[in-house]
PDB file of C-alpha atoms in Angstrom:
ATOM      1  CA  MET V   1      -0.006  -0.017  -0.008  1.00  0.00           C
ATOM      2  CA  THR V   2       1.048   3.592  -0.597  1.00  0.00           C
ATOM      3  CA  SER V   3       0.701   6.513   1.760  1.00  0.00           C
ATOM      4  CA  PHE V   4      -2.185   7.689  -0.393  1.00  0.00           C
ATOM      5  CA  SER V   5      -4.114   4.418  -0.099  1.00  0.00           C
ATOM      6  CA  LEU V   6      -3.509   4.311   3.660  1.00  0.00           C
ATOM      7  CA  LYS V   7      -4.966   7.776   4.016  1.00  0.00           C
ATOM      8  CA  ILE V   8      -8.029   6.812   1.965  1.00  0.00           C
ATOM      9  CA  VAL V   9      -8.654   3.791   4.222  1.00  0.00           C
ATOM     10  CA  ALA V  10      -8.281   6.076   7.309  1.00  0.00           C
ATOM     11  CA  LEU V  11     -10.648   8.717   5.887  1.00  0.00           C
ATOM     12  CA  ILE V  12     -13.349   6.210   4.951  1.00  0.00           C
ATOM     13  CA  THR V  13     -13.225   4.388   8.267  1.00  0.00           C
ATOM     14  CA  MET V  14     -13.202   7.674  10.209  1.00  0.00           C
ATOM     15  CA  PHE V  15     -16.271   8.824   8.294  1.00  0.00           C
ATOM     16  CA  LEU V  16     -18.093   5.572   9.035  1.00  0.00           C
ATOM     17  CA  ASP V  17     -17.231   6.015  12.695  1.00  0.00           C
ATOM     18  CA  HIS V  18     -18.602   9.542  12.833  1.00  0.00           C
ATOM     19  CA  ILE V  19     -21.731   9.030  10.768  1.00  0.00           C
ATOM     20  CA  SER V  20     -22.739   6.253  13.158  1.00  0.00           C
ATOM     21  CA  TYR V  21     -23.708   8.809  15.814  1.00  0.00           C
ATOM     22  CA  PRO V  22     -26.310  10.830  13.878  1.00  0.00           C
ATOM     23  CA  LEU V  23     -27.642   7.702  12.090  1.00  0.00           C
ATOM     24  CA  PHE V  24     -27.989   5.423  15.094  1.00  0.00           C
ATOM     25  CA  GLY V  25     -27.868   7.772  18.043  1.00  0.00           C
ATOM     26  CA  GLY V  26     -24.697   6.288  19.493  1.00  0.00           C
ATOM     27  CA  TYR V  27     -22.596   3.187  19.254  1.00  0.00           C
ATOM     28  CA  SER V  28     -23.138   0.870  16.301  1.00  0.00           C
ATOM     29  CA  TYR V  29     -21.040  -1.617  14.361  1.00  0.00           C
ATOM     30  CA  LEU V  30     -19.894   1.240  12.100  1.00  0.00           C
ATOM     31  CA  ASN V  31     -17.751   2.337  15.089  1.00  0.00           C
ATOM     32  CA  LEU V  32     -15.830  -0.906  14.747  1.00  0.00           C
ATOM     33  CA  ALA V  33     -14.574   0.118  11.321  1.00  0.00           C
ATOM     34  CA  GLY V  34     -13.803   3.558  12.777  1.00  0.00           C
ATOM     35  CA  ARG V  35     -11.213   2.063  15.132  1.00  0.00           C
ATOM     36  CA  ILE V  36      -8.969   1.450  12.128  1.00  0.00           C
ATOM     37  CA  ALA V  37      -8.570   5.186  11.361  1.00  0.00           C
ATOM     38  CA  PHE V  38      -6.578   6.617  14.244  1.00  0.00           C
ATOM     39  CA  PRO V  39      -3.639   4.170  14.214  1.00  0.00           C
ATOM     40  CA  ILE V  40      -3.192   4.861  10.497  1.00  0.00           C
ATOM     41  CA  PHE V  41      -3.185   8.617  11.206  1.00  0.00           C
ATOM     42  CA  ALA V  42      -0.681   8.049  14.032  1.00  0.00           C
ATOM     43  CA  PHE V  43       1.543   6.049  11.682  1.00  0.00           C
ATOM     44  CA  GLN V  44       1.369   8.841   9.090  1.00  0.00           C
ATOM     45  CA  ILE V  45       2.752  11.298  11.638  1.00  0.00           C
ATOM     46  CA  SER V  46       5.828   9.089  11.990  1.00  0.00           C
ATOM     47  CA  GLU V  47       6.192   8.889   8.211  1.00  0.00           C
ATOM     48  CA  GLY V  48       5.690  12.681   7.988  1.00  0.00           C
ATOM     49  CA  VAL V  49       8.564  13.274  10.326  1.00  0.00           C
ATOM     50  CA  ILE V  50      10.806  10.984   8.293  1.00  0.00           C
ATOM     51  CA  HIS V  51       9.993  12.544   4.933  1.00  0.00           C
ATOM     52  CA  THR V  52       9.285  16.191   5.751  1.00  0.00           C
ATOM     53  CA  LYS V  53      11.782  18.810   4.593  1.00  0.00           C
ATOM     54  CA  ASN V  54      10.812  21.250   7.346  1.00  0.00           C
ATOM     55  CA  ILE V  55       9.723  19.858  10.677  1.00  0.00           C
ATOM     56  CA  LYS V  56       8.768  23.278  11.998  1.00  0.00           C
ATOM     57  CA  LYS V  57       6.333  23.888   9.153  1.00  0.00           C
ATOM     58  CA  TYR V  58       4.908  20.393   9.634  1.00  0.00           C
ATOM     59  CA  MET V  59       4.375  21.088  13.341  1.00  0.00           C
ATOM     60  CA  PHE V  60       2.901  24.505  12.585  1.00  0.00           C
ATOM     61  CA  ARG V  61       0.448  22.998  10.068  1.00  0.00           C
ATOM     62  CA  LEU V  62      -0.774  20.382  12.507  1.00  0.00           C
ATOM     63  CA  GLY V  63      -1.166  22.978  15.278  1.00  0.00           C
ATOM     64  CA  ILE V  64      -3.155  25.383  13.022  1.00  0.00           C
ATOM     65  CA  PHE V  65      -5.569  22.695  11.890  1.00  0.00           C
ATOM     66  CA  ALA V  66      -5.997  21.471  15.471  1.00  0.00           C
ATOM     67  CA  ILE V  67      -7.207  24.952  16.378  1.00  0.00           C
ATOM     68  CA  VAL V  68      -9.330  25.330  13.208  1.00  0.00           C
ATOM     69  CA  SER V  69     -10.993  21.931  13.791  1.00  0.00           C
ATOM     70  CA  GLN V  70     -11.861  22.460  17.395  1.00  0.00           C
ATOM     71  CA  ILE V  71     -15.183  24.295  16.845  1.00  0.00           C
ATOM     72  CA  PRO V  72     -16.492  21.751  14.280  1.00  0.00           C
ATOM     73  CA  TYR V  73     -15.351  18.950  16.584  1.00  0.00           C
ATOM     74  CA  GLN V  74     -16.973  20.395  19.685  1.00  0.00           C
ATOM     75  CA  LEU V  75     -20.227  21.166  17.883  1.00  0.00           C
ATOM     76  CA  PHE V  76     -20.368  17.560  16.686  1.00  0.00           C
ATOM     77  CA  HIS V  77     -19.388  16.234  20.087  1.00  0.00           C
ATOM     78  CA  PHE V  78     -21.999  18.262  21.947  1.00  0.00           C
ATOM     79  CA  LYS V  79     -24.799  17.338  19.528  1.00  0.00           C
ATOM     80  CA  PHE V  80     -24.227  13.649  18.991  1.00  0.00           C
ATOM     81  CA  ILE V  81     -21.937  12.273  21.696  1.00  0.00           C
ATOM     82  CA  ASN V  82     -21.923  14.124  24.984  1.00  0.00           C
ATOM     83  CA  PRO V  83     -23.463  17.588  25.515  1.00  0.00           C
ATOM     84  CA  ASN V  84     -21.650  17.999  28.833  1.00  0.00           C
ATOM     85  CA  ASP V  85     -18.129  17.037  27.772  1.00  0.00           C
ATOM     86  CA  ILE V  86     -15.458  19.450  26.599  1.00  0.00           C
ATOM     87  CA  SER V  87     -12.458  17.795  24.933  1.00  0.00           C
ATOM     88  CA  LEU V  88      -9.882  18.437  22.250  1.00  0.00           C
ATOM     89  CA  ASN V  89      -9.982  17.001  18.750  1.00  0.00           C
ATOM     90  CA  VAL V  90      -7.659  14.333  17.398  1.00  0.00           C
ATOM     91  CA  PHE V  91      -5.362  16.869  15.714  1.00  0.00           C
ATOM     92  CA  PHE V  92      -4.228  17.965  19.183  1.00  0.00           C
ATOM     93  CA  THR V  93      -3.351  14.323  19.949  1.00  0.00           C
ATOM     94  CA  LEU V  94      -1.386  14.009  16.711  1.00  0.00           C
ATOM     95  CA  PHE V  95       0.304  17.373  17.398  1.00  0.00           C
ATOM     96  CA  LEU V  96       1.426  16.277  20.852  1.00  0.00           C
ATOM     97  CA  GLY V  97       2.550  12.960  19.379  1.00  0.00           C
ATOM     98  CA  LEU V  98       4.703  14.944  16.972  1.00  0.00           C
ATOM     99  CA  ILE V  99       6.041  17.014  19.899  1.00  0.00           C
ATOM    100  CA  SER V 100       7.068  13.831  21.679  1.00  0.00           C
ATOM    101  CA  ILE V 101       8.945  12.656  18.588  1.00  0.00           C
ATOM    102  CA  CYS V 102      10.735  15.996  18.214  1.00  0.00           C
ATOM    103  CA  ILE V 103      11.790  15.943  21.869  1.00  0.00           C
ATOM    104  CA  TYR V 104      13.068  12.391  21.471  1.00  0.00           C
ATOM    105  CA  ASP V 105      15.135  13.351  18.396  1.00  0.00           C
ATOM    106  CA  TYR V 106      16.486  16.416  20.209  1.00  0.00           C
ATOM    107  CA  ILE V 107      17.639  14.291  23.148  1.00  0.00           C
ATOM    108  CA  LYS V 108      19.283  11.860  20.795  1.00  0.00           C
ATOM    109  CA  ASN V 109      21.130  14.712  19.129  1.00  0.00           C
ATOM    110  CA  VAL V 110      22.312  15.994  22.486  1.00  0.00           C
ATOM    111  CA  PHE V 111      23.770  12.595  23.322  1.00  0.00           C
ATOM    112  CA  SER V 112      25.177  11.952  19.828  1.00  0.00           C
ATOM    113  CA  ASN V 113      28.615  13.269  20.751  1.00  0.00           C
ATOM    114  CA  ILE V 114      28.844  11.188  23.876  1.00  0.00           C
ATOM    115  CA  LYS V 115      31.037   8.176  23.101  1.00  0.00           C
ATOM    116  CA  ASN V 116      30.279   6.115  26.190  1.00  0.00           C
ATOM    117  CA  ASN V 117      26.495   5.775  26.153  1.00  0.00           C
ATOM    118  CA  LYS V 118      26.136   2.057  26.906  1.00  0.00           C
ATOM    119  CA  LEU V 119      23.076   2.659  29.074  1.00  0.00           C
ATOM    120  CA  HIS V 120      21.314   4.370  26.135  1.00  0.00           C
ATOM    121  CA  LEU V 121      20.399   7.276  28.339  1.00  0.00           C
ATOM    122  CA  ASP V 122      19.214   9.179  25.304  1.00  0.00           C
ATOM    123  CA  LYS V 123      16.473   6.625  24.617  1.00  0.00           C
ATOM    124  CA  ILE V 124      15.552   6.306  28.264  1.00  0.00           C
ATOM    125  CA  ILE V 125      15.207  10.061  28.767  1.00  0.00           C
ATOM    126  CA  GLY V 126      13.452  10.461  25.429  1.00  0.00           C
ATOM    127  CA  ILE V 127      10.869   7.784  26.288  1.00  0.00           C
ATOM    128  CA  ILE V 128      10.283   9.270  29.753  1.00  0.00           C
ATOM    129  CA  LEU V 129       9.643  12.715  28.210  1.00  0.00           C
ATOM    130  CA  ALA V 130       7.337  11.137  25.604  1.00  0.00           C
ATOM    131  CA  PHE V 131       5.291   9.676  28.442  1.00  0.00           C
ATOM    132  CA  PHE V 132       5.202  13.112  30.075  1.00  0.00           C
ATOM    133  CA  VAL V 133       3.834  14.661  26.865  1.00  0.00           C
ATOM    134  CA  ALA V 134       1.296  11.818  26.715  1.00  0.00           C
ATOM    135  CA  TYR V 135       0.249  12.639  30.277  1.00  0.00           C
ATOM    136  CA  ILE V 136      -0.339  16.256  29.211  1.00  0.00           C
ATOM    137  CA  ALA V 137      -2.609  14.959  26.433  1.00  0.00           C
ATOM    138  CA  GLU V 138      -4.587  13.070  29.063  1.00  0.00           C
ATOM    139  CA  LEU V 139      -4.885  16.131  31.252  1.00  0.00           C
ATOM    140  CA  LEU V 140      -6.081  18.221  28.289  1.00  0.00           C
ATOM    141  CA  HIS V 141      -8.615  15.504  27.448  1.00  0.00           C
ATOM    142  CA  THR V 142      -7.537  15.160  23.833  1.00  0.00           C
ATOM    143  CA  ASP V 143      -9.171  12.500  21.683  1.00  0.00           C
ATOM    144  CA  TYR V 144      -7.382   9.174  22.501  1.00  0.00           C
ATOM    145  CA  GLY V 145      -5.417  11.050  25.210  1.00  0.00           C
ATOM    146  CA  PHE V 146      -2.349   9.349  26.743  1.00  0.00           C
ATOM    147  CA  TRP V 147      -2.748   6.227  24.627  1.00  0.00           C
ATOM    148  CA  GLY V 148      -2.963   8.147  21.409  1.00  0.00           C
ATOM    149  CA  VAL V 149       0.315  10.050  21.938  1.00  0.00           C
ATOM    150  CA  ILE V 150       2.138   6.866  22.899  1.00  0.00           C
ATOM    151  CA  VAL V 151       0.910   5.162  19.706  1.00  0.00           C
ATOM    152  CA  VAL V 152       2.267   8.006  17.597  1.00  0.00           C
ATOM    153  CA  PHE V 153       5.591   7.873  19.423  1.00  0.00           C
ATOM    154  CA  MET V 154       5.810   4.101  19.230  1.00  0.00           C
ATOM    155  CA  PHE V 155       5.440   4.016  15.460  1.00  0.00           C
ATOM    156  CA  TYR V 156       8.383   6.398  15.216  1.00  0.00           C
ATOM    157  CA  PHE V 157      10.504   4.673  17.857  1.00  0.00           C
ATOM    158  CA  PHE V 158      10.257   1.327  16.008  1.00  0.00           C
ATOM    159  CA  LYS V 159      10.302   2.766  12.511  1.00  0.00           C
ATOM    160  CA  GLU V 160      13.317   0.602  11.566  1.00  0.00           C
ATOM    161  CA  ASN V 161      11.952  -2.635  13.111  1.00  0.00           C
ATOM    162  CA  LYS V 162       8.596  -3.635  11.646  1.00  0.00           C
ATOM    163  CA  LEU V 163       8.208  -6.752  13.804  1.00  0.00           C
ATOM    164  CA  ALA V 164       8.798  -4.767  17.010  1.00  0.00           C
ATOM    165  CA  MET V 165       6.385  -2.133  15.778  1.00  0.00           C
ATOM    166  CA  ILE V 166       3.645  -4.706  15.169  1.00  0.00           C
ATOM    167  CA  ILE V 167       4.156  -6.446  18.519  1.00  0.00           C
ATOM    168  CA  SER V 168       4.266  -3.148  20.420  1.00  0.00           C
ATOM    169  CA  PHE V 169       1.119  -1.852  18.786  1.00  0.00           C
ATOM    170  CA  ILE V 170      -0.811  -5.006  19.531  1.00  0.00           C
ATOM    171  CA  ALA V 171       0.472  -4.883  23.101  1.00  0.00           C
ATOM    172  CA  LEU V 172      -0.809  -1.306  23.427  1.00  0.00           C
ATOM    173  CA  CYS V 173      -4.195  -2.407  22.124  1.00  0.00           C
ATOM    174  CA  ILE V 174      -4.305  -5.257  24.622  1.00  0.00           C
ATOM    175  CA  ILE V 175      -3.435  -2.856  27.465  1.00  0.00           C
ATOM    176  CA  LYS V 176      -6.015  -0.282  26.425  1.00  0.00           C
ATOM    177  CA  TYR V 177      -8.986  -2.597  25.886  1.00  0.00           C
ATOM    178  CA  GLY V 178      -7.873  -5.278  28.386  1.00  0.00           C
ATOM    179  CA  TYR V 179      -7.939  -2.625  31.123  1.00  0.00           C
ATOM    180  CA  ARG V 180     -11.512  -1.691  30.156  1.00  0.00           C
ATOM    181  CA  LEU V 181     -12.630  -5.343  30.152  1.00  0.00           C
ATOM    182  CA  ILE V 182     -11.071  -5.918  33.561  1.00  0.00           C
ATOM    183  CA  VAL V 183     -12.412  -2.743  35.178  1.00  0.00           C
ATOM    184  CA  TYR V 184     -15.871  -2.705  33.653  1.00  0.00           C
ATOM    185  CA  GLY V 185     -16.336  -6.390  33.047  1.00  0.00           C
ATOM    186  CA  PHE V 186     -16.189  -8.369  29.822  1.00  0.00           C
ATOM    187  CA  ASN V 187     -18.525  -7.256  27.071  1.00  0.00           C
ATOM    188  CA  ILE V 188     -18.635  -8.011  23.361  1.00  0.00           C
ATOM    189  CA  PRO V 189     -18.589  -4.355  22.055  1.00  0.00           C
ATOM    190  CA  THR V 190     -15.360  -3.482  23.905  1.00  0.00           C
ATOM    191  CA  PHE V 191     -13.771  -6.722  22.846  1.00  0.00           C
ATOM    192  CA  LEU V 192     -14.648  -6.099  19.232  1.00  0.00           C
ATOM    193  CA  LEU V 193     -13.398  -2.504  19.397  1.00  0.00           C
ATOM    194  CA  GLY V 194     -10.050  -3.852  20.589  1.00  0.00           C
ATOM    195  CA  ILE V 195      -9.926  -6.396  17.764  1.00  0.00           C
ATOM    196  CA  PHE V 196     -10.691  -3.794  15.071  1.00  0.00           C
ATOM    197  CA  THR V 197      -8.239  -1.298  16.528  1.00  0.00           C
ATOM    198  CA  ALA V 198      -5.522  -3.930  16.433  1.00  0.00           C
ATOM    199  CA  SER V 199      -6.475  -4.951  12.879  1.00  0.00           C
ATOM    200  CA  SER V 200      -5.328  -1.553  11.602  1.00  0.00           C
ATOM    201  CA  ILE V 201      -1.765  -2.899  11.832  1.00  0.00           C
ATOM    202  CA  ILE V 202      -2.605  -5.121   8.838  1.00  0.00           C
ATOM    203  CA  PHE V 203      -3.004  -2.060   6.598  1.00  0.00           C
ATOM    204  CA  ILE V 204       0.084  -0.399   8.108  1.00  0.00           C
ATOM    205  CA  SER V 205       2.154  -3.554   7.557  1.00  0.00           C
ATOM    206  CA  LEU V 206       1.218  -3.530   3.870  1.00  0.00           C
ATOM    207  CA  TYR V 207       2.691  -0.051   3.461  1.00  0.00           C
ATOM    208  CA  LYS V 208       5.633  -0.155   1.004  1.00  0.00           C
ATOM    209  CA  GLY V 209       7.179   3.207   1.767  1.00  0.00           C
ATOM    210  CA  LYS V 210       5.829   4.883  -1.361  1.00  0.00           C
ATOM    211  CA  GLN V 211       3.821   8.088  -1.398  1.00  0.00           C
ATOM    212  CA  GLY V 212       1.403   7.460  -4.282  1.00  0.00           C
ATOM    213  CA  LYS V 213      -0.861  10.366  -5.201  1.00  0.00           C
ATOM    214  CA  LYS V 214      -0.180  13.604  -3.381  1.00  0.00           C
ATOM    215  CA  ILE V 215      -3.090  14.661  -1.198  1.00  0.00           C
ATOM    216  CA  LYS V 216      -1.167  16.822   1.284  1.00  0.00           C
ATOM    217  CA  TYR V 217      -4.142  18.770   2.636  1.00  0.00           C
ATOM    218  CA  LEU V 218      -7.008  16.312   2.075  1.00  0.00           C
ATOM    219  CA  LEU V 219      -7.006  15.054   5.692  1.00  0.00           C
ATOM    220  CA  TYR V 220      -6.571  18.495   7.106  1.00  0.00           C
ATOM    221  CA  PHE V 221      -9.640  19.911   5.357  1.00  0.00           C
ATOM    222  CA  PHE V 222     -11.737  16.720   5.334  1.00  0.00           C
ATOM    223  CA  TYR V 223     -11.758  16.373   9.117  1.00  0.00           C
ATOM    224  CA  PRO V 224     -13.401  19.663  10.095  1.00  0.00           C
ATOM    225  CA  ILE V 225     -15.554  19.912   6.950  1.00  0.00           C
ATOM    226  CA  HIS V 226     -17.199  16.487   7.312  1.00  0.00           C
ATOM    227  CA  LEU V 227     -17.872  17.145  11.008  1.00  0.00           C
ATOM    228  CA  LEU V 228     -19.632  20.431  10.121  1.00  0.00           C
ATOM    229  CA  LEU V 229     -21.642  18.782   7.334  1.00  0.00           C
ATOM    230  CA  LEU V 230     -22.852  16.015   9.669  1.00  0.00           C
ATOM    231  CA  TYR V 231     -23.715  18.607  12.283  1.00  0.00           C
ATOM    232  CA  PHE V 232     -25.847  20.691   9.908  1.00  0.00           C
ATOM    233  CA  ILE V 233     -27.356  17.865   7.884  1.00  0.00           C
ATOM    234  CA  PHE V 234     -28.563  15.851  10.894  1.00  0.00           C
TER     235      PHE V 234
END
């Protein structure tokens, strides 16, 4: 799969997830397909860091669209999901995930001139700071919160080891949904949500490192526009 085809899969599954709320008034099996979207977006952030020519512009673009998307997101969230809940849209999660990656790379550069780094302090400190950024996401109540930032960071951390990336992602899914099943008791919807979230790694594993068609701003504009359309249509 190319980057283009991955993005199309993510956009379609995200749309199915969101249209479930106005059509069915809440959770439906369309939400299962929707679990595939976020991990693909998280993986695309990692790829974006690798291929971007200007990381500052990339970060700025994500931040701007996070701000622009907040009103459409909150309108949709209030109307269809929870009228009493204030949270931040998924672009903020992706933005903080990008921040965690940049911090990690900065720490690695700081330690790059240290010859005796057998304890890999650069990686240890970088990971700790990534967890701190993820904690900030949880405090700010971003979409996917702590878990979402860690997924973004994990895809980048294991970018050169596909097997480790796959195993780590599945482990993160087991932790996220296993915790829910333990705390709230076993139920089929949560179990299926975990299965479909984990299944996104199939699409990611098929990625061949090629860009395909260039749709640089499709995701950025599609996200707030489709939320607004669903808000006004329904």
